[in-house]
Every structure is written in C-alpha cells, then in structure tokens.
mmCIF file of C-alpha atoms in Angstrom:
data_model
loop_
_atom_site.group_PDB
_atom_site.id
_atom_site.type_symbol
_atom_site.label_atom_id
_atom_site.label_comp_id
_atom_site.label_asym_id
_atom_site.label_seq_id
_atom_site.Cartn_x
_atom_site.Cartn_y
_atom_site.Cartn_z
ATOM 1 C CA MET A 19 -71.703 88.710 -119.652
ATOM 2 C CA GLU A 20 -73.612 90.999 -117.202
ATOM 3 C CA LEU A 21 -77.196 89.466 -114.938
ATOM 4 C CA ASN A 22 -79.393 89.790 -112.688
ATOM 5 C CA ALA A 23 -79.614 88.831 -109.439
ATOM 6 C CA ALA A 24 -81.874 85.734 -110.605
ATOM 7 C CA GLN A 25 -79.925 85.285 -113.830
ATOM 8 C CA ARG A 26 -77.207 84.232 -112.344
ATOM 9 C CA GLN A 27 -78.980 82.377 -109.417
ATOM 10 C CA SER A 28 -80.703 80.069 -112.491
ATOM 11 C CA CYS A 29 -77.222 79.854 -114.345
ATOM 12 C CA PHE A 30 -76.423 78.893 -110.471
ATOM 13 C CA GLU A 31 -78.315 75.793 -110.476
ATOM 14 C CA TYR A 32 -77.904 75.142 -114.624
ATOM 15 C CA LEU A 33 -74.165 75.422 -113.101
ATOM 16 C CA LEU A 34 -74.409 72.919 -110.330
ATOM 17 C CA ARG A 35 -77.041 70.102 -112.010
ATOM 18 C CA HIS A 36 -74.141 69.291 -114.469
ATOM 19 C CA ALA A 37 -71.127 69.541 -112.308
ATOM 20 C CA ASP A 38 -72.956 66.980 -110.257
ATOM 21 C CA ASP A 39 -73.420 64.872 -113.454
ATOM 22 C CA ARG A 40 -69.567 64.887 -113.801
ATOM 23 C CA LEU A 41 -68.823 64.294 -110.281
ATOM 24 C CA VAL A 42 -71.562 61.159 -109.694
ATOM 25 C CA LEU A 43 -70.367 59.845 -112.371
ATOM 26 C CA GLY A 44 -66.728 60.310 -112.080
ATOM 27 C CA HIS A 45 -66.850 58.524 -109.041
ATOM 28 C CA ARG A 46 -68.650 55.196 -110.275
ATOM 29 C CA LEU A 47 -65.361 55.182 -112.338
ATOM 30 C CA SER A 48 -62.976 55.046 -109.643
ATOM 31 C CA GLU A 49 -64.742 52.676 -107.568
ATOM 32 C CA TRP A 50 -63.102 49.892 -110.537
ATOM 33 C CA CYS A 51 -59.958 50.843 -110.132
ATOM 34 C CA GLY A 52 -57.930 48.093 -109.496
ATOM 35 C CA HIS A 53 -60.440 46.125 -109.954
ATOM 36 C CA ALA A 54 -61.340 46.198 -114.202
ATOM 37 C CA PRO A 55 -61.928 43.044 -116.128
ATOM 38 C CA ILE A 56 -57.951 44.033 -117.875
ATOM 39 C CA LEU A 57 -55.620 45.823 -116.292
ATOM 40 C CA GLU A 58 -56.057 48.578 -119.534
ATOM 41 C CA GLU A 59 -59.110 49.175 -118.814
ATOM 42 C CA SER A 60 -58.837 49.615 -115.145
ATOM 43 C CA LEU A 61 -56.960 52.730 -116.509
ATOM 44 C CA ALA A 62 -58.881 54.254 -118.970
ATOM 45 C CA LEU A 63 -61.868 54.233 -116.582
ATOM 46 C CA ALA A 64 -59.339 55.790 -114.072
ATOM 47 C CA ASN A 65 -58.211 58.244 -116.718
ATOM 48 C CA ILE A 66 -61.630 59.202 -117.885
ATOM 49 C CA ALA A 67 -63.088 59.370 -114.067
ATOM 50 C CA LEU A 68 -60.295 61.860 -114.090
ATOM 51 C CA ASP A 69 -61.735 63.843 -117.011
ATOM 52 C CA LEU A 70 -65.681 63.703 -115.673
ATOM 53 C CA ILE A 71 -64.378 65.496 -112.295
ATOM 54 C CA GLY A 72 -61.723 67.567 -113.484
ATOM 55 C CA GLN A 73 -64.858 69.302 -115.530
ATOM 56 C CA ALA A 74 -66.725 69.057 -112.822
ATOM 57 C CA THR A 75 -64.458 71.728 -110.958
ATOM 58 C CA HIS A 76 -64.053 73.449 -113.077
ATOM 59 C CA LEU A 77 -67.989 74.259 -113.739
ATOM 60 C CA TYR A 78 -68.390 74.263 -109.401
ATOM 61 C CA GLY A 79 -65.432 76.888 -109.520
ATOM 62 C CA LEU A 80 -66.957 78.724 -112.403
ATOM 63 C CA ALA A 81 -70.941 77.975 -109.463
ATOM 64 C CA ALA A 82 -68.855 78.987 -106.615
ATOM 65 C CA GLU A 83 -67.565 81.986 -109.391
ATOM 66 C CA LEU A 84 -71.253 83.268 -109.432
ATOM 67 C CA GLU A 85 -72.657 82.854 -105.787
ATOM 68 C CA GLY A 86 -70.060 84.998 -104.697
ATOM 69 C CA SER A 87 -70.931 83.739 -101.376
ATOM 70 C CA GLY A 88 -67.212 83.095 -99.931
ATOM 71 C CA ARG A 89 -67.937 78.877 -101.023
ATOM 72 C CA THR A 90 -65.381 76.763 -103.237
ATOM 73 C CA GLU A 91 -66.324 74.647 -105.511
ATOM 74 C CA ASP A 92 -64.791 71.854 -102.566
ATOM 75 C CA ASP A 93 -67.888 73.838 -100.786
ATOM 76 C CA LEU A 94 -70.356 72.006 -103.698
ATOM 77 C CA ALA A 95 -68.594 69.285 -103.748
ATOM 78 C CA PHE A 96 -68.734 67.980 -100.473
ATOM 79 C CA LEU A 97 -70.827 69.937 -98.430
ATOM 80 C CA ARG A 98 -74.219 69.780 -99.959
ATOM 81 C CA ARG A 99 -76.811 67.065 -98.822
ATOM 82 C CA PRO A 100 -77.740 64.280 -100.957
ATOM 83 C CA GLU A 101 -81.695 65.889 -102.279
ATOM 84 C CA GLU A 102 -79.189 69.334 -102.831
ATOM 85 C CA PHE A 103 -77.147 67.356 -105.683
ATOM 86 C CA ARG A 104 -78.981 67.491 -108.989
ATOM 87 C CA ASN A 105 -77.307 64.764 -110.931
ATOM 88 C CA LEU A 106 -79.622 62.735 -112.853
ATOM 89 C CA GLN A 107 -80.447 59.602 -111.702
ATOM 90 C CA LEU A 108 -78.622 57.167 -114.269
ATOM 91 C CA VAL A 109 -75.266 58.739 -113.427
ATOM 92 C CA GLU A 110 -75.348 57.776 -109.533
ATOM 93 C CA GLN A 111 -77.415 53.827 -109.958
ATOM 94 C CA PRO A 112 -74.758 51.495 -108.852
ATOM 95 C CA ASN A 113 -71.446 50.289 -110.547
ATOM 96 C CA GLY A 114 -72.942 46.444 -110.575
ATOM 97 C CA ASP A 115 -70.921 44.016 -113.462
ATOM 98 C CA PHE A 116 -68.793 45.063 -116.337
ATOM 99 C CA ALA A 117 -72.066 44.699 -118.161
ATOM 100 C CA MET A 118 -73.986 47.737 -116.057
ATOM 101 C CA THR A 119 -71.084 49.900 -115.757
ATOM 102 C CA LEU A 120 -70.754 50.164 -120.072
ATOM 103 C CA VAL A 121 -74.113 50.614 -120.587
ATOM 104 C CA ARG A 122 -75.204 53.022 -118.464
ATOM 105 C CA GLN A 123 -71.971 54.992 -119.452
ATOM 106 C CA PHE A 124 -72.807 54.475 -123.015
ATOM 107 C CA LEU A 125 -76.162 55.994 -122.198
ATOM 108 C CA PHE A 126 -74.602 59.115 -120.662
ATOM 109 C CA ASP A 127 -72.132 59.637 -123.360
ATOM 110 C CA ALA A 128 -74.392 59.499 -125.965
ATOM 111 C CA TYR A 129 -76.195 62.345 -125.268
ATOM 112 C CA ASP A 130 -72.779 64.001 -122.958
ATOM 113 C CA VAL A 131 -71.332 64.838 -126.566
ATOM 114 C CA LEU A 132 -74.513 66.536 -127.971
ATOM 115 C CA PHE A 133 -74.924 68.299 -125.736
ATOM 116 C CA LEU A 134 -71.462 69.549 -125.031
ATOM 117 C CA GLU A 135 -71.802 70.423 -128.998
ATOM 118 C CA GLN A 136 -74.456 72.775 -128.109
ATOM 119 C CA LEU A 137 -72.786 74.144 -124.935
ATOM 120 C CA GLN A 138 -69.411 75.369 -126.282
ATOM 121 C CA ARG A 139 -71.484 78.026 -128.558
ATOM 122 C CA SER A 140 -73.013 79.104 -125.011
ATOM 123 C CA VAL A 141 -72.801 83.055 -125.196
ATOM 124 C CA HIS A 142 -70.841 82.697 -121.570
ATOM 125 C CA PRO A 143 -67.619 82.372 -122.596
ATOM 126 C CA GLU A 144 -66.269 81.313 -120.181
ATOM 127 C CA LEU A 145 -69.126 77.690 -119.887
ATOM 128 C CA GLY A 146 -67.817 77.836 -123.449
ATOM 129 C CA GLY A 147 -64.485 77.056 -123.015
ATOM 130 C CA ILE A 148 -65.345 74.616 -120.697
ATOM 131 C CA ALA A 149 -66.990 73.134 -123.212
ATOM 132 C CA GLY A 150 -65.312 72.722 -125.494
ATOM 133 C CA LYS A 151 -62.719 70.821 -123.826
ATOM 134 C CA ALA A 152 -64.750 68.794 -122.079
ATOM 135 C CA LEU A 153 -66.334 68.099 -125.273
ATOM 136 C CA LYS A 154 -63.130 66.510 -126.907
ATOM 137 C CA GLU A 155 -62.376 63.815 -123.939
ATOM 138 C CA ALA A 156 -66.410 62.924 -124.451
ATOM 139 C CA GLN A 157 -65.931 61.943 -127.921
ATOM 140 C CA TYR A 158 -63.632 59.608 -126.832
ATOM 141 C CA HIS A 159 -65.182 59.175 -123.941
ATOM 142 C CA LEU A 160 -68.128 57.967 -126.313
ATOM 143 C CA ARG A 161 -66.059 55.992 -128.955
ATOM 144 C CA HIS A 162 -64.623 53.825 -125.749
ATOM 145 C CA SER A 163 -67.740 53.182 -124.537
ATOM 146 C CA GLN A 164 -69.313 51.807 -127.892
ATOM 147 C CA GLN A 165 -67.166 49.803 -129.038
ATOM 148 C CA TRP A 166 -67.168 47.893 -125.558
ATOM 149 C CA LEU A 167 -70.575 48.295 -126.034
ATOM 150 C CA LEU A 168 -70.046 46.502 -129.371
ATOM 151 C CA ARG A 169 -67.944 43.426 -127.935
ATOM 152 C CA LEU A 170 -69.434 42.856 -124.953
ATOM 153 C CA GLY A 171 -73.690 42.391 -127.199
ATOM 154 C CA ASP A 172 -71.940 40.988 -130.352
ATOM 155 C CA GLY A 173 -70.307 38.756 -127.669
ATOM 156 C CA THR A 174 -70.899 35.755 -126.615
ATOM 157 C CA GLU A 175 -73.818 34.164 -124.915
ATOM 158 C CA GLU A 176 -72.706 34.902 -122.016
ATOM 159 C CA SER A 177 -71.974 38.560 -122.246
ATOM 160 C CA HIS A 178 -75.290 39.232 -124.817
ATOM 161 C CA ARG A 179 -77.569 38.494 -121.544
ATOM 162 C CA ARG A 180 -75.597 41.019 -119.075
ATOM 163 C CA THR A 181 -75.747 43.446 -121.514
ATOM 164 C CA GLN A 182 -79.449 43.715 -122.311
ATOM 165 C CA GLU A 183 -80.109 42.620 -118.792
ATOM 166 C CA ALA A 184 -78.096 46.220 -118.071
ATOM 167 C CA LEU A 185 -79.581 47.987 -120.754
ATOM 168 C CA ASP A 186 -82.835 46.508 -119.672
ATOM 169 C CA GLU A 187 -82.479 47.643 -116.344
ATOM 170 C CA LEU A 188 -81.058 51.547 -117.299
ATOM 171 C CA TRP A 189 -82.998 52.064 -119.914
ATOM 172 C CA ARG A 190 -85.952 54.363 -117.551
ATOM 173 C CA PHE A 191 -83.728 56.321 -116.822
ATOM 174 C CA SER A 192 -82.462 57.277 -120.265
ATOM 175 C CA HIS A 193 -85.871 59.204 -120.843
ATOM 176 C CA GLU A 194 -84.886 62.522 -119.022
ATOM 177 C CA LEU A 195 -81.641 63.021 -120.196
ATOM 178 C CA CYS A 196 -83.256 64.707 -123.183
ATOM 179 C CA VAL A 197 -86.856 66.517 -121.510
ATOM 180 C CA PRO A 198 -85.178 70.151 -120.212
ATOM 181 C CA ASP A 199 -87.358 71.535 -117.334
ATOM 182 C CA GLU A 200 -88.073 75.658 -116.818
ATOM 183 C CA LEU A 201 -84.225 76.019 -116.185
ATOM 184 C CA ASP A 202 -83.203 74.825 -119.278
ATOM 185 C CA ILE A 203 -85.574 77.186 -121.154
ATOM 186 C CA GLU A 204 -84.988 80.076 -119.052
ATOM 187 C CA MET A 205 -80.866 79.048 -120.058
ATOM 188 C CA GLN A 206 -81.272 78.882 -123.324
ATOM 189 C CA ALA A 207 -84.009 81.686 -124.174
ATOM 190 C CA LEU A 208 -80.686 83.274 -122.514
ATOM 191 C CA GLY A 209 -77.681 82.049 -125.323
ATOM 192 C CA ILE A 210 -76.338 80.163 -122.177
ATOM 193 C CA GLY A 211 -77.756 77.039 -121.919
ATOM 194 C CA VAL A 212 -78.227 74.304 -123.988
ATOM 195 C CA ASP A 213 -82.395 73.446 -126.632
ATOM 196 C CA LEU A 214 -82.310 70.050 -124.429
ATOM 197 C CA GLY A 215 -85.615 69.109 -126.347
ATOM 198 C CA SER A 216 -83.662 69.397 -129.575
ATOM 199 C CA LEU A 217 -81.313 66.888 -128.729
ATOM 200 C CA ALA A 218 -83.584 63.890 -128.311
ATOM 201 C CA GLU A 219 -84.250 62.614 -131.442
ATOM 202 C CA ALA A 220 -79.869 63.197 -132.513
ATOM 203 C CA TRP A 221 -79.569 61.226 -128.952
ATOM 204 C CA GLN A 222 -81.863 58.110 -130.842
ATOM 205 C CA GLU A 223 -80.369 58.255 -133.537
ATOM 206 C CA SER A 224 -76.285 58.334 -131.871
ATOM 207 C CA VAL A 225 -78.411 55.614 -129.986
ATOM 208 C CA LEU A 226 -80.445 53.332 -131.650
ATOM 209 C CA PRO A 227 -77.958 52.617 -134.499
ATOM 210 C CA VAL A 228 -75.054 50.597 -132.090
ATOM 211 C CA LEU A 229 -77.932 49.048 -130.016
ATOM 212 C CA CYS A 230 -79.274 47.115 -133.288
ATOM 213 C CA ALA A 231 -75.267 46.649 -134.397
ATOM 214 C CA ALA A 232 -75.114 44.895 -130.981
ATOM 215 C CA THR A 233 -77.890 43.056 -131.320
ATOM 216 C CA LEU A 234 -79.613 44.025 -128.127
ATOM 217 C CA MET A 235 -83.275 45.074 -128.080
ATOM 218 C CA VAL A 236 -84.759 48.392 -126.822
ATOM 219 C CA PRO A 237 -86.957 47.807 -124.036
ATOM 220 C CA ASP A 238 -90.612 47.451 -123.965
ATOM 221 C CA ASP A 239 -90.946 50.274 -121.049
ATOM 222 C CA PRO A 240 -93.119 52.424 -120.303
ATOM 223 C CA TYR A 241 -92.336 53.329 -117.169
ATOM 224 C CA GLN A 242 -88.856 56.037 -117.165
ATOM 225 C CA VAL A 243 -88.038 58.228 -114.177
ATOM 226 C CA VAL A 244 -88.359 61.979 -113.920
ATOM 227 C CA GLY A 245 -87.416 64.596 -111.179
ATOM 228 C CA SER A 246 -83.605 64.164 -110.826
ATOM 229 C CA ARG A 247 -83.179 68.011 -111.823
ATOM 230 C CA SER A 248 -85.664 68.540 -108.633
ATOM 231 C CA GLY A 249 -83.847 66.415 -105.984
ATOM 232 C CA PHE A 250 -85.529 63.057 -106.483
ATOM 233 C CA HIS A 251 -82.565 60.317 -106.566
ATOM 234 C CA THR A 252 -82.610 56.619 -106.317
ATOM 235 C CA GLU A 253 -81.114 55.344 -102.197
ATOM 236 C CA HIS A 254 -78.261 54.627 -103.474
ATOM 237 C CA LEU A 255 -76.744 58.437 -103.959
ATOM 238 C CA GLY A 256 -77.034 58.515 -100.467
ATOM 239 C CA TYR A 257 -74.147 55.665 -99.472
ATOM 240 C CA LEU A 258 -72.289 57.914 -102.720
ATOM 241 C CA LEU A 259 -71.932 60.708 -101.396
ATOM 242 C CA ALA A 260 -71.300 58.867 -97.655
ATOM 243 C CA GLU A 261 -68.294 57.782 -98.473
ATOM 244 C CA MET A 262 -67.226 60.183 -101.317
ATOM 245 C CA GLN A 263 -67.418 63.241 -98.324
ATOM 246 C CA SER A 264 -66.309 61.002 -95.436
ATOM 247 C CA LEU A 265 -63.145 62.974 -95.268
ATOM 248 C CA PRO A 266 -63.994 66.871 -96.247
ATOM 249 C CA ARG A 267 -67.133 66.226 -93.466
ATOM 250 C CA SER A 268 -65.050 64.555 -90.195
ATOM 251 C CA PHE A 269 -61.902 67.336 -91.455
ATOM 252 C CA PRO A 270 -63.937 70.532 -91.850
ATOM 253 C CA GLY A 271 -61.274 73.373 -92.378
ATOM 254 C CA ALA A 272 -58.172 70.580 -92.993
ATOM 255 C CA GLN A 273 -56.021 72.082 -95.600
ATOM 256 C CA TRP A 274 -53.277 69.794 -97.108
#
C-alpha cells in the first residue's frame, strides 16, 4: 500500500499504540507465571501473555519497516522511555489479586475482540493479516476471562467482594478504550484503522450482561481517565518498563 511520508508516520504511530497495549499487558500477565491460584491457570495466563507479546512483535516489526530508520522491533520494545509509550493506562495497572487481574483482562478482551474484528478488514494487507490471526487468540482470551469473571463474581462472598472492588478500581480506565482521537480518525479515513467510536455501544453490549450475570454492579464513577494515547501514564508503567527493559539497557547491543 502506497503512503506518503506523513501518512507513513501516522501509521507508524498507530501501530505503536496497539503494539504497546499488547506488550505491556503481556508482561503483566507473565508476572503470574508460577504464582496463579492453580497450576492450570498459571499455564493459561502464561500462554495468553505469549499470544499478546507475539502480536506485539508482529506490530512492532511492521512499524519498524514503515519507519525505515534501522530500528528493530526489539528497539521499539526495549529502548523507548515511559513517556514514549502509547498503551492504554488500563493494561499497565498492577496485577493486584487474582480478581483484579481477571477484571482488567475482561475489560480489555471485550474491546480487543471488537477492535480486531474491524482491523482484519484493513486495506493494509499485512496489518489485516496480523489482526485476523490475533482475533482467533483474542476470542479465546475473552472466553477465558469471562468464565473466570462469572465464577468469581457469582462465587463466594469473599470472591464477590474482591471482584467488585477490582471493578470499582478499574472501571475509570475503561472509558478511553473506545474514544477516538485525531490519529484514529485519520487511520479510519484511510481504511487502515478502525472506526473506534462505533465500538462503544458494542463494547457495552458485550460487557454489561456479563457483569449482571456475575452479580456485579457497574460503578457510578464520574471520573474517567484520558490521555494514554498522548503519553500520559500512571507511575506503574515506569516500574514495569524498568524491569522489562533492564537486560537490553544493561547490555546494549548484546546478542544471543
């Protein structure tokens, strides 16, 4: 697909934000490896983490090709500062307890399936292909997080309390999942990106019935986070990246 210089830069930035979502969330989930409540869940979360990091790798690789400056997908993942990341603040939130992790995952998964369903129809053939493969993985991720949300929310008194507290804490980060900015609008107009605003109602229709079935109450929180795509983040991202990037920054240019 032929793009002029300005469009290539916009597409590069668009790819980065969605690669960042997956890298950061994948790293968060990897922190559960060996620590989940049961062995099978430890393996399941590790596999979901690998799916997300694999998706990020493909998107970073495509972004590096578009940029054409010689940077690789590893450079984009490991050699950028926190303020250069464009991931949603939702995905950088700490794991907390198991309920916090699963609520965070469910809110993102419900969005991601809808996002990838549209993105697979991108006029950019490589991006559409990445999205089509990722969609199959995201559908499994959503089934997994939804089943756990139902078990935890409509489970014991303790599991219900923890899950409601997690939802109360994380709901404020869900608003910007489906709020387009100028870059989203530009990418949609080119046929490359997704009509993000059109996902809001479908996301609600996906999420609210599950919360109801899980006996969870939607928080009445007027405050909603914005600005993630412009580089505004919580303090948690800096700590996450310091850990994730420690090896390549300690040994620049090292190869296995």
